[in-house]
PDB file of C-alpha atoms in Angstrom:
ATOM      1  CA  UNK M   1      -6.494   1.492   9.154  1.00 55.00           C
ATOM      2  CA  UNK M   2      -3.957   1.861   6.361  1.00 75.00           C
ATOM      3  CA  UNK M   3      -2.062  -0.387   3.956  1.00 83.00           C
ATOM      4  CA  UNK M   4       1.458  -0.505   2.526  1.00 86.00           C
ATOM      5  CA  UNK M   5       0.519   1.391  -0.628  1.00 91.00           C
ATOM      6  CA  UNK M   6      -1.100   4.240   1.286  1.00 90.00           C
ATOM      7  CA  UNK M   7       1.899   4.357   3.631  1.00 90.00           C
ATOM      8  CA  UNK M   8       4.156   4.731   0.613  1.00 94.00           C
ATOM      9  CA  UNK M   9       2.025   7.530  -0.819  1.00 95.00           C
ATOM     10  CA  UNK M  10       2.060   9.349   2.516  1.00 92.00           C
ATOM     11  CA  UNK M  11       5.837   8.993   2.814  1.00 94.00           C
ATOM     12  CA  UNK M  12       6.391  10.326  -0.700  1.00 96.00           C
ATOM     13  CA  UNK M  13       4.183  13.320   0.095  1.00 95.00           C
ATOM     14  CA  UNK M  14       6.207  14.037   3.235  1.00 94.00           C
ATOM     15  CA  UNK M  15       9.475  13.797   1.317  1.00 95.00           C
ATOM     16  CA  UNK M  16       8.234  16.259  -1.289  1.00 95.00           C
ATOM     17  CA  UNK M  17       6.970  18.674   1.359  1.00 94.00           C
ATOM     18  CA  UNK M  18      10.173  18.431   3.400  1.00 93.00           C
ATOM     19  CA  UNK M  19      12.299  19.231   0.339  1.00 92.00           C
ATOM     20  CA  UNK M  20      10.759  22.726   0.307  1.00 91.00           C
ATOM     21  CA  UNK M  21      11.352  23.355   4.015  1.00 90.00           C
ATOM     22  CA  UNK M  22      15.123  23.890   4.232  1.00 89.00           C
ATOM     23  CA  UNK M  23      18.135  25.019   2.264  1.00 88.00           C
ATOM     24  CA  UNK M  24      21.270  23.316   1.012  1.00 88.00           C
ATOM     25  CA  UNK M  25      24.201  25.628   0.316  1.00 83.00           C
ATOM     26  CA  UNK M  26      22.012  28.751   0.156  1.00 80.00           C
ATOM     27  CA  UNK M  27      19.429  27.261  -2.184  1.00 80.00           C
ATOM     28  CA  UNK M  28      16.203  25.424  -1.514  1.00 86.00           C
ATOM     29  CA  UNK M  29      16.756  21.699  -1.082  1.00 85.00           C
ATOM     30  CA  UNK M  30      14.597  20.764  -4.064  1.00 88.00           C
ATOM     31  CA  UNK M  31      16.993  22.779  -6.260  1.00 92.00           C
ATOM     32  CA  UNK M  32      20.084  20.979  -4.957  1.00 92.00           C
ATOM     33  CA  UNK M  33      21.538  17.685  -6.245  1.00 93.00           C
ATOM     34  CA  UNK M  34      19.786  14.714  -4.712  1.00 93.00           C
ATOM     35  CA  UNK M  35      22.962  13.377  -3.102  1.00 93.00           C
ATOM     36  CA  UNK M  36      23.360  16.641  -1.191  1.00 93.00           C
ATOM     37  CA  UNK M  37      19.751  16.964  -0.074  1.00 94.00           C
ATOM     38  CA  UNK M  38      18.936  13.409   1.023  1.00 94.00           C
ATOM     39  CA  UNK M  39      20.681  13.432   4.415  1.00 94.00           C
ATOM     40  CA  UNK M  40      19.289  16.790   5.601  1.00 94.00           C
ATOM     41  CA  UNK M  41      15.935  15.788   4.115  1.00 94.00           C
ATOM     42  CA  UNK M  42      15.860  12.691   6.318  1.00 93.00           C
ATOM     43  CA  UNK M  43      16.694  14.770   9.386  1.00 93.00           C
ATOM     44  CA  UNK M  44      14.026  17.303   8.445  1.00 92.00           C
ATOM     45  CA  UNK M  45      11.570  14.398   8.569  1.00 91.00           C
ATOM     46  CA  UNK M  46      12.742  13.392  12.043  1.00 88.00           C
ATOM     47  CA  UNK M  47      14.896  10.443  10.951  1.00 89.00           C
ATOM     48  CA  UNK M  48      18.525   9.764  11.818  1.00 88.00           C
ATOM     49  CA  UNK M  49      20.059  10.069   8.381  1.00 93.00           C
ATOM     50  CA  UNK M  50      19.827   9.196   4.698  1.00 94.00           C
ATOM     51  CA  UNK M  51      20.321   5.470   5.357  1.00 94.00           C
ATOM     52  CA  UNK M  52      17.429   5.439   7.810  1.00 91.00           C
ATOM     53  CA  UNK M  53      15.095   7.028   5.247  1.00 93.00           C
ATOM     54  CA  UNK M  54      16.333   4.767   2.443  1.00 94.00           C
ATOM     55  CA  UNK M  55      15.971   1.566   4.470  1.00 91.00           C
ATOM     56  CA  UNK M  56      12.431   2.353   5.604  1.00 89.00           C
ATOM     57  CA  UNK M  57      11.361   3.496   2.148  1.00 93.00           C
ATOM     58  CA  UNK M  58      12.744   0.415   0.418  1.00 93.00           C
ATOM     59  CA  UNK M  59      11.248  -1.863   3.085  1.00 88.00           C
ATOM     60  CA  UNK M  60       7.832  -0.395   2.311  1.00 89.00           C
ATOM     61  CA  UNK M  61       8.434  -0.976  -1.396  1.00 93.00           C
ATOM     62  CA  UNK M  62       9.553  -4.567  -0.793  1.00 90.00           C
ATOM     63  CA  UNK M  63       6.493  -5.314   1.309  1.00 86.00           C
ATOM     64  CA  UNK M  64       4.214  -3.757  -1.292  1.00 91.00           C
ATOM     65  CA  UNK M  65       5.925  -5.730  -4.055  1.00 92.00           C
ATOM     66  CA  UNK M  66       5.274  -8.955  -2.134  1.00 87.00           C
ATOM     67  CA  UNK M  67       1.613  -8.107  -1.671  1.00 87.00           C
ATOM     68  CA  UNK M  68       1.140  -7.227  -5.334  1.00 91.00           C
ATOM     69  CA  UNK M  69       2.751 -10.555  -6.268  1.00 89.00           C
ATOM     70  CA  UNK M  70       0.149 -12.414  -4.194  1.00 83.00           C
ATOM     71  CA  UNK M  71      -3.036 -10.523  -5.056  1.00 85.00           C
ATOM     72  CA  UNK M  72      -5.508 -12.269  -7.365  1.00 82.00           C
ATOM     73  CA  UNK M  73      -5.767 -10.304 -10.623  1.00 85.00           C
ATOM     74  CA  UNK M  74      -7.567 -11.230 -13.827  1.00 85.00           C
ATOM     75  CA  UNK M  75      -4.937  -9.583 -16.011  1.00 89.00           C
ATOM     76  CA  UNK M  76      -1.295 -10.380 -15.392  1.00 92.00           C
ATOM     77  CA  UNK M  77      -0.386  -7.239 -17.325  1.00 93.00           C
ATOM     78  CA  UNK M  78      -1.866  -5.160 -14.491  1.00 93.00           C
ATOM     79  CA  UNK M  79       0.356  -6.924 -11.958  1.00 93.00           C
ATOM     80  CA  UNK M  80       3.442  -6.335 -14.086  1.00 96.00           C
ATOM     81  CA  UNK M  81       2.512  -2.678 -14.486  1.00 96.00           C
ATOM     82  CA  UNK M  82       2.126  -2.290 -10.726  1.00 96.00           C
ATOM     83  CA  UNK M  83       5.423  -4.053 -10.024  1.00 97.00           C
ATOM     84  CA  UNK M  84       7.197  -1.857 -12.578  1.00 97.00           C
ATOM     85  CA  UNK M  85       5.722   1.210 -10.891  1.00 97.00           C
ATOM     86  CA  UNK M  86       7.048   0.138  -7.489  1.00 97.00           C
ATOM     87  CA  UNK M  87      10.482  -0.393  -9.042  1.00 97.00           C
ATOM     88  CA  UNK M  88      10.381   3.051 -10.627  1.00 97.00           C
ATOM     89  CA  UNK M  89       9.369   4.735  -7.386  1.00 98.00           C
ATOM     90  CA  UNK M  90      12.090   2.926  -5.419  1.00 97.00           C
ATOM     91  CA  UNK M  91      14.692   3.930  -8.023  1.00 97.00           C
ATOM     92  CA  UNK M  92      14.813   7.381  -6.418  1.00 97.00           C
ATOM     93  CA  UNK M  93      17.558   5.857  -4.257  1.00 97.00           C
ATOM     94  CA  UNK M  94      19.527   4.457  -7.220  1.00 96.00           C
ATOM     95  CA  UNK M  95      23.026   5.833  -7.709  1.00 94.00           C
ATOM     96  CA  UNK M  96      22.079   6.825 -11.259  1.00 94.00           C
ATOM     97  CA  UNK M  97      19.763   9.494  -9.851  1.00 94.00           C
ATOM     98  CA  UNK M  98      22.149  10.900  -7.245  1.00 92.00           C
ATOM     99  CA  UNK M  99      23.424  13.748  -9.438  1.00 93.00           C
ATOM    100  CA  UNK M 100      19.962  14.879 -10.521  1.00 94.00           C
ATOM    101  CA  UNK M 101      18.408  17.982  -9.034  1.00 95.00           C
ATOM    102  CA  UNK M 102      16.129  16.824  -6.225  1.00 95.00           C
ATOM    103  CA  UNK M 103      12.987  18.235  -7.821  1.00 94.00           C
ATOM    104  CA  UNK M 104      13.796  16.560 -11.149  1.00 95.00           C
ATOM    105  CA  UNK M 105      14.444  13.201  -9.490  1.00 96.00           C
ATOM    106  CA  UNK M 106      11.218  13.418  -7.509  1.00 96.00           C
ATOM    107  CA  UNK M 107       9.234  14.511 -10.570  1.00 96.00           C
ATOM    108  CA  UNK M 108      10.518  11.512 -12.507  1.00 95.00           C
ATOM    109  CA  UNK M 109      10.288   8.785  -9.861  1.00 97.00           C
ATOM    110  CA  UNK M 110       7.180  10.176  -8.194  1.00 97.00           C
ATOM    111  CA  UNK M 111       5.362  11.095 -11.409  1.00 96.00           C
ATOM    112  CA  UNK M 112       1.590  11.483 -11.208  1.00 96.00           C
ATOM    113  CA  UNK M 113       1.070   8.323 -13.260  1.00 96.00           C
ATOM    114  CA  UNK M 114       3.106   6.337 -10.720  1.00 96.00           C
ATOM    115  CA  UNK M 115       1.254   7.805  -7.764  1.00 96.00           C
ATOM    116  CA  UNK M 116      -2.041   7.027  -9.493  1.00 96.00           C
ATOM    117  CA  UNK M 117      -1.075   3.379  -9.895  1.00 96.00           C
ATOM    118  CA  UNK M 118      -0.016   3.134  -6.255  1.00 96.00           C
ATOM    119  CA  UNK M 119      -3.390   4.583  -5.293  1.00 94.00           C
ATOM    120  CA  UNK M 120      -5.013   1.838  -7.398  1.00 94.00           C
ATOM    121  CA  UNK M 121      -2.924  -0.757  -5.552  1.00 93.00           C
ATOM    122  CA  UNK M 122      -4.094   0.698  -2.242  1.00 92.00           C
ATOM    123  CA  UNK M 123      -7.722   0.419  -3.290  1.00 90.00           C
ATOM    124  CA  UNK M 124      -7.213  -3.216  -4.306  1.00 90.00           C
ATOM    125  CA  UNK M 125      -5.441  -4.091  -1.057  1.00 86.00           C
ATOM    126  CA  UNK M 126      -8.281  -2.594   0.948  1.00 82.00           C
ATOM    127  CA  UNK M 127     -10.730  -4.678  -1.082  1.00 81.00           C
ATOM    128  CA  UNK M 128      -8.666  -7.785  -0.269  1.00 75.00           C
ATOM    129  CA  UNK M 129      -8.600  -6.874   3.436  1.00 71.00           C
ATOM    130  CA  UNK M 130      -4.816  -6.373   3.470  1.00 67.00           C
ATOM    131  CA  UNK M 131      -4.886  -3.553   5.990  1.00 70.00           C
ATOM    132  CA  UNK M 132      -2.750  -2.889   9.035  1.00 75.00           C
ATOM    133  CA  UNK M 133      -3.677  -3.642  12.607  1.00 79.00           C
ATOM    134  CA  UNK M 134      -4.420  -0.609  14.798  1.00 84.00           C
ATOM    135  CA  UNK M 135      -1.367   0.721  16.613  1.00 87.00           C
ATOM    136  CA  UNK M 136      -2.963  -0.276  19.922  1.00 90.00           C
ATOM    137  CA  UNK M 137      -2.749  -3.932  18.874  1.00 90.00           C
ATOM    138  CA  UNK M 138       0.960  -3.558  18.152  1.00 91.00           C
ATOM    139  CA  UNK M 139       1.486  -1.996  21.577  1.00 94.00           C
ATOM    140  CA  UNK M 140      -0.388  -4.921  23.125  1.00 94.00           C
ATOM    141  CA  UNK M 141       1.829  -7.390  21.248  1.00 93.00           C
ATOM    142  CA  UNK M 142       4.963  -5.488  22.277  1.00 95.00           C
ATOM    143  CA  UNK M 143       3.973  -5.656  25.948  1.00 96.00           C
ATOM    144  CA  UNK M 144       3.452  -9.421  25.627  1.00 95.00           C
ATOM    145  CA  UNK M 145       6.809 -10.154  23.983  1.00 95.00           C
ATOM    146  CA  UNK M 146       8.589  -7.884  26.473  1.00 96.00           C
ATOM    147  CA  UNK M 147       7.037  -9.819  29.366  1.00 96.00           C
ATOM    148  CA  UNK M 148       8.288 -13.062  27.831  1.00 95.00           C
ATOM    149  CA  UNK M 149      11.826 -11.664  27.559  1.00 96.00           C
ATOM    150  CA  UNK M 150      11.710 -10.371  31.139  1.00 96.00           C
ATOM    151  CA  UNK M 151      10.556 -13.764  32.427  1.00 95.00           C
ATOM    152  CA  UNK M 152      13.390 -15.461  30.557  1.00 94.00           C
ATOM    153  CA  UNK M 153      16.013 -13.040  31.855  1.00 94.00           C
ATOM    154  CA  UNK M 154      14.735 -13.414  35.426  1.00 94.00           C
ATOM    155  CA  UNK M 155      16.279 -16.902  35.430  1.00 91.00           C
ATOM    156  CA  UNK M 156      19.731 -15.306  35.378  1.00 90.00           C
ATOM    157  CA  UNK M 157      21.025 -18.162  33.240  1.00 89.00           C
ATOM    158  CA  UNK M 158      20.821 -16.772  29.718  1.00 88.00           C
ATOM    159  CA  UNK M 159      24.083 -16.182  27.862  1.00 89.00           C
ATOM    160  CA  UNK M 160      24.977 -12.482  27.530  1.00 90.00           C
ATOM    161  CA  UNK M 161      24.891 -12.536  23.720  1.00 93.00           C
ATOM    162  CA  UNK M 162      21.268 -13.694  23.732  1.00 92.00           C
ATOM    163  CA  UNK M 163      20.342 -11.155  26.369  1.00 92.00           C
ATOM    164  CA  UNK M 164      21.851  -8.413  24.212  1.00 94.00           C
ATOM    165  CA  UNK M 165      20.021  -9.737  21.153  1.00 95.00           C
ATOM    166  CA  UNK M 166      16.650  -9.731  22.914  1.00 95.00           C
ATOM    167  CA  UNK M 167      17.237  -6.213  24.213  1.00 94.00           C
ATOM    168  CA  UNK M 168      18.242  -5.074  20.727  1.00 95.00           C
ATOM    169  CA  UNK M 169      15.023  -6.451  19.255  1.00 94.00           C
ATOM    170  CA  UNK M 170      12.948  -4.797  21.984  1.00 96.00           C
ATOM    171  CA  UNK M 171      14.654  -1.445  21.445  1.00 94.00           C
ATOM    172  CA  UNK M 172      14.135  -1.633  17.691  1.00 92.00           C
ATOM    173  CA  UNK M 173      10.482  -2.601  18.119  1.00 93.00           C
ATOM    174  CA  UNK M 174      10.005   0.372  20.408  1.00 93.00           C
ATOM    175  CA  UNK M 175      11.540   2.641  17.768  1.00 89.00           C
ATOM    176  CA  UNK M 176       9.329   1.138  15.067  1.00 87.00           C
ATOM    177  CA  UNK M 177       6.273   1.876  17.206  1.00 91.00           C
ATOM    178  CA  UNK M 178       7.324   5.514  17.467  1.00 87.00           C
ATOM    179  CA  UNK M 179       7.707   5.618  13.671  1.00 82.00           C
ATOM    180  CA  UNK M 180       4.458   3.745  13.038  1.00 82.00           C
ATOM    181  CA  UNK M 181       2.613   6.765  11.652  1.00 78.00           C
ATOM    182  CA  UNK M 182       5.201   7.117   8.874  1.00 76.00           C
ATOM    183  CA  UNK M 183       6.249   3.551   8.144  1.00 77.00           C
ATOM    184  CA  UNK M 184       3.452   1.299   9.350  1.00 79.00           C
ATOM    185  CA  UNK M 185       3.744  -2.124  10.935  1.00 83.00           C
ATOM    186  CA  UNK M 186       6.024  -4.092   8.621  1.00 78.00           C
ATOM    187  CA  UNK M 187       9.286  -3.474  10.509  1.00 82.00           C
ATOM    188  CA  UNK M 188       7.611  -4.159  13.854  1.00 88.00           C
ATOM    189  CA  UNK M 189       6.346  -7.589  12.850  1.00 87.00           C
ATOM    190  CA  UNK M 190       9.640  -8.522  11.232  1.00 84.00           C
ATOM    191  CA  UNK M 191      11.423  -7.832  14.536  1.00 89.00           C
ATOM    192  CA  UNK M 192       8.657  -9.600  16.438  1.00 90.00           C
ATOM    193  CA  UNK M 193       9.125 -12.788  14.435  1.00 87.00           C
ATOM    194  CA  UNK M 194      12.906 -12.620  14.871  1.00 89.00           C
ATOM    195  CA  UNK M 195      12.383 -12.383  18.636  1.00 92.00           C
ATOM    196  CA  UNK M 196      10.029 -15.351  18.584  1.00 88.00           C
ATOM    197  CA  UNK M 197      12.527 -17.327  16.496  1.00 87.00           C
ATOM    198  CA  UNK M 198      15.223 -16.621  19.100  1.00 91.00           C
ATOM    199  CA  UNK M 199      13.010 -18.206  21.761  1.00 90.00           C
ATOM    200  CA  UNK M 200      12.747 -21.243  19.494  1.00 86.00           C
ATOM    201  CA  UNK M 201      16.530 -21.326  19.142  1.00 88.00           C
ATOM    202  CA  UNK M 202      16.831 -21.372  22.944  1.00 90.00           C
ATOM    203  CA  UNK M 203      14.205 -24.100  23.336  1.00 87.00           C
ATOM    204  CA  UNK M 204      16.607 -26.707  24.858  1.00 88.00           C
ATOM    205  CA  UNK M 205      18.045 -24.166  27.295  1.00 90.00           C
ATOM    206  CA  UNK M 206      14.670 -22.813  28.371  1.00 90.00           C
ATOM    207  CA  UNK M 207      13.257 -26.293  28.941  1.00 88.00           C
ATOM    208  CA  UNK M 208      15.940 -26.881  31.575  1.00 91.00           C
ATOM    209  CA  UNK M 209      15.203 -23.728  33.572  1.00 91.00           C
ATOM    210  CA  UNK M 210      13.260 -23.796  36.837  1.00 92.00           C
ATOM    211  CA  UNK M 211      10.780 -21.228  35.528  1.00 92.00           C
ATOM    212  CA  UNK M 212      10.402 -22.821  32.085  1.00 90.00           C
ATOM    213  CA  UNK M 213       6.630 -23.213  32.472  1.00 91.00           C
ATOM    214  CA  UNK M 214       6.180 -19.500  33.190  1.00 93.00           C
ATOM    215  CA  UNK M 215       8.457 -18.620  30.274  1.00 93.00           C
ATOM    216  CA  UNK M 216       6.565 -20.770  27.778  1.00 91.00           C
ATOM    217  CA  UNK M 217       3.228 -19.420  28.980  1.00 91.00           C
ATOM    218  CA  UNK M 218       4.412 -15.886  28.250  1.00 92.00           C
ATOM    219  CA  UNK M 219       5.985 -16.915  24.940  1.00 91.00           C
ATOM    220  CA  UNK M 220       2.699 -18.447  23.821  1.00 88.00           C
ATOM    221  CA  UNK M 221       0.823 -15.373  25.003  1.00 89.00           C
ATOM    222  CA  UNK M 222       3.148 -13.309  22.804  1.00 90.00           C
ATOM    223  CA  UNK M 223       2.802 -15.755  19.905  1.00 86.00           C
ATOM    224  CA  UNK M 224      -0.977 -15.432  20.066  1.00 84.00           C
ATOM    225  CA  UNK M 225      -0.624 -11.721  19.255  1.00 86.00           C
ATOM    226  CA  UNK M 226       1.062 -12.423  15.934  1.00 82.00           C
ATOM    227  CA  UNK M 227      -2.281 -12.898  14.216  1.00 77.00           C
ATOM    228  CA  UNK M 228      -2.728  -9.132  14.459  1.00 76.00           C
ATOM    229  CA  UNK M 229      -0.024  -8.798  11.825  1.00 71.00           C
ATOM    230  CA  UNK M 230      -0.928 -11.832   9.760  1.00 52.00           C
ATOM    231  CA  UNK M 231      -3.874 -10.258   7.930  1.00 49.00           C
ATOM    232  CA  UNK M 232      -4.852 -10.091   4.295  1.00 41.00           C
ATOM    233  CA  UNK M 233      -2.333 -11.011   1.637  1.00 37.00           C
ATOM    234  CA  UNK M 234       0.576 -11.563   4.042  1.00 45.00           C
ATOM    235  CA  UNK M 235      -1.104 -14.517   5.753  1.00 40.00           C
ATOM    236  CA  UNK M 236       0.141 -17.285   3.472  1.00 39.00           C
ATOM    237  CA  UNK M 237       3.729 -16.059   3.461  1.00 44.00           C
ATOM    238  CA  UNK M 238       3.837 -15.691   7.238  1.00 48.00           C
ATOM    239  CA  UNK M 239       2.326 -19.105   7.915  1.00 42.00           C
ATOM    240  CA  UNK M 240       5.108 -20.679   5.860  1.00 41.00           C
ATOM    241  CA  UNK M 241       7.713 -18.623   7.714  1.00 49.00           C
ATOM    242  CA  UNK M 242       6.393 -19.476  11.159  1.00 48.00           C
ATOM    243  CA  UNK M 243       5.598 -23.154  10.604  1.00 45.00           C
ATOM    244  CA  UNK M 244       9.037 -24.498  11.679  1.00 51.00           C
ATOM    245  CA  UNK M 245       8.962 -22.359  14.828  1.00 50.00           C
ATOM    246  CA  UNK M 246       5.480 -23.480  15.780  1.00 49.00           C
ATOM    247  CA  UNK M 247       6.403 -27.123  15.187  1.00 47.00           C
ATOM    248  CA  UNK M 248       9.473 -26.798  17.417  1.00 51.00           C
ATOM    249  CA  UNK M 249       7.537 -25.314  20.307  1.00 52.00           C
ATOM    250  CA  UNK M 250       4.743 -27.855  20.074  1.00 45.00           C
ATOM    251  CA  UNK M 251       7.289 -30.418  21.178  1.00 50.00           C
ATOM    252  CA  UNK M 252       7.883 -28.618  24.475  1.00 52.00           C
TER     253      UNK M 252
END
């Protein structure tokens, strides 16, 4: 099992390796300006484009920042140092770095001292038990939430906009599973909770359907899988997020 810090280290390593694997305007990508190399770099890594790489990278940083904010540390100065390091690493996508040569930007943002601190964060997160669920558990959760959506849609009485929304969430979760090895579980569980929240939003409608009992059984089966993603330091934050949804469904 991995954690957000290790995921970030792995992604940085892949970015650095990929920058040596292709050319931009007859020169190696790491010798080209960052703004010219980012889009082909993302595609070299199997992503759609620059925005796809940026969004996933910054999501990892945001999740790691949240975990560092919650971890119990004796010295607050260590926390501030770790948070500053995450900010510095994420600044590779700042406009101020766009004109820098790719290698120079990477050397600055991904300096050895920064990578060393992220490694220290990873070690602390593992100590705290803030590790990811195995991919098999995510696939199990995905199957459960998909069954709930299919049961809901079998009623034939759901408004088209909600049907499209559910299908969008399912498609994005499927994509996040395919990208799990690079980006971990954070995006998957975010989409999962949005899907669950949409069921809550439709609570009055679902309660009036002939198959409402079957729907709620599958929704609760899917909800029971969420504990796979509510491990370690993210537990408190997720309980707060999910409390209104759980309260609403308890009234069913």
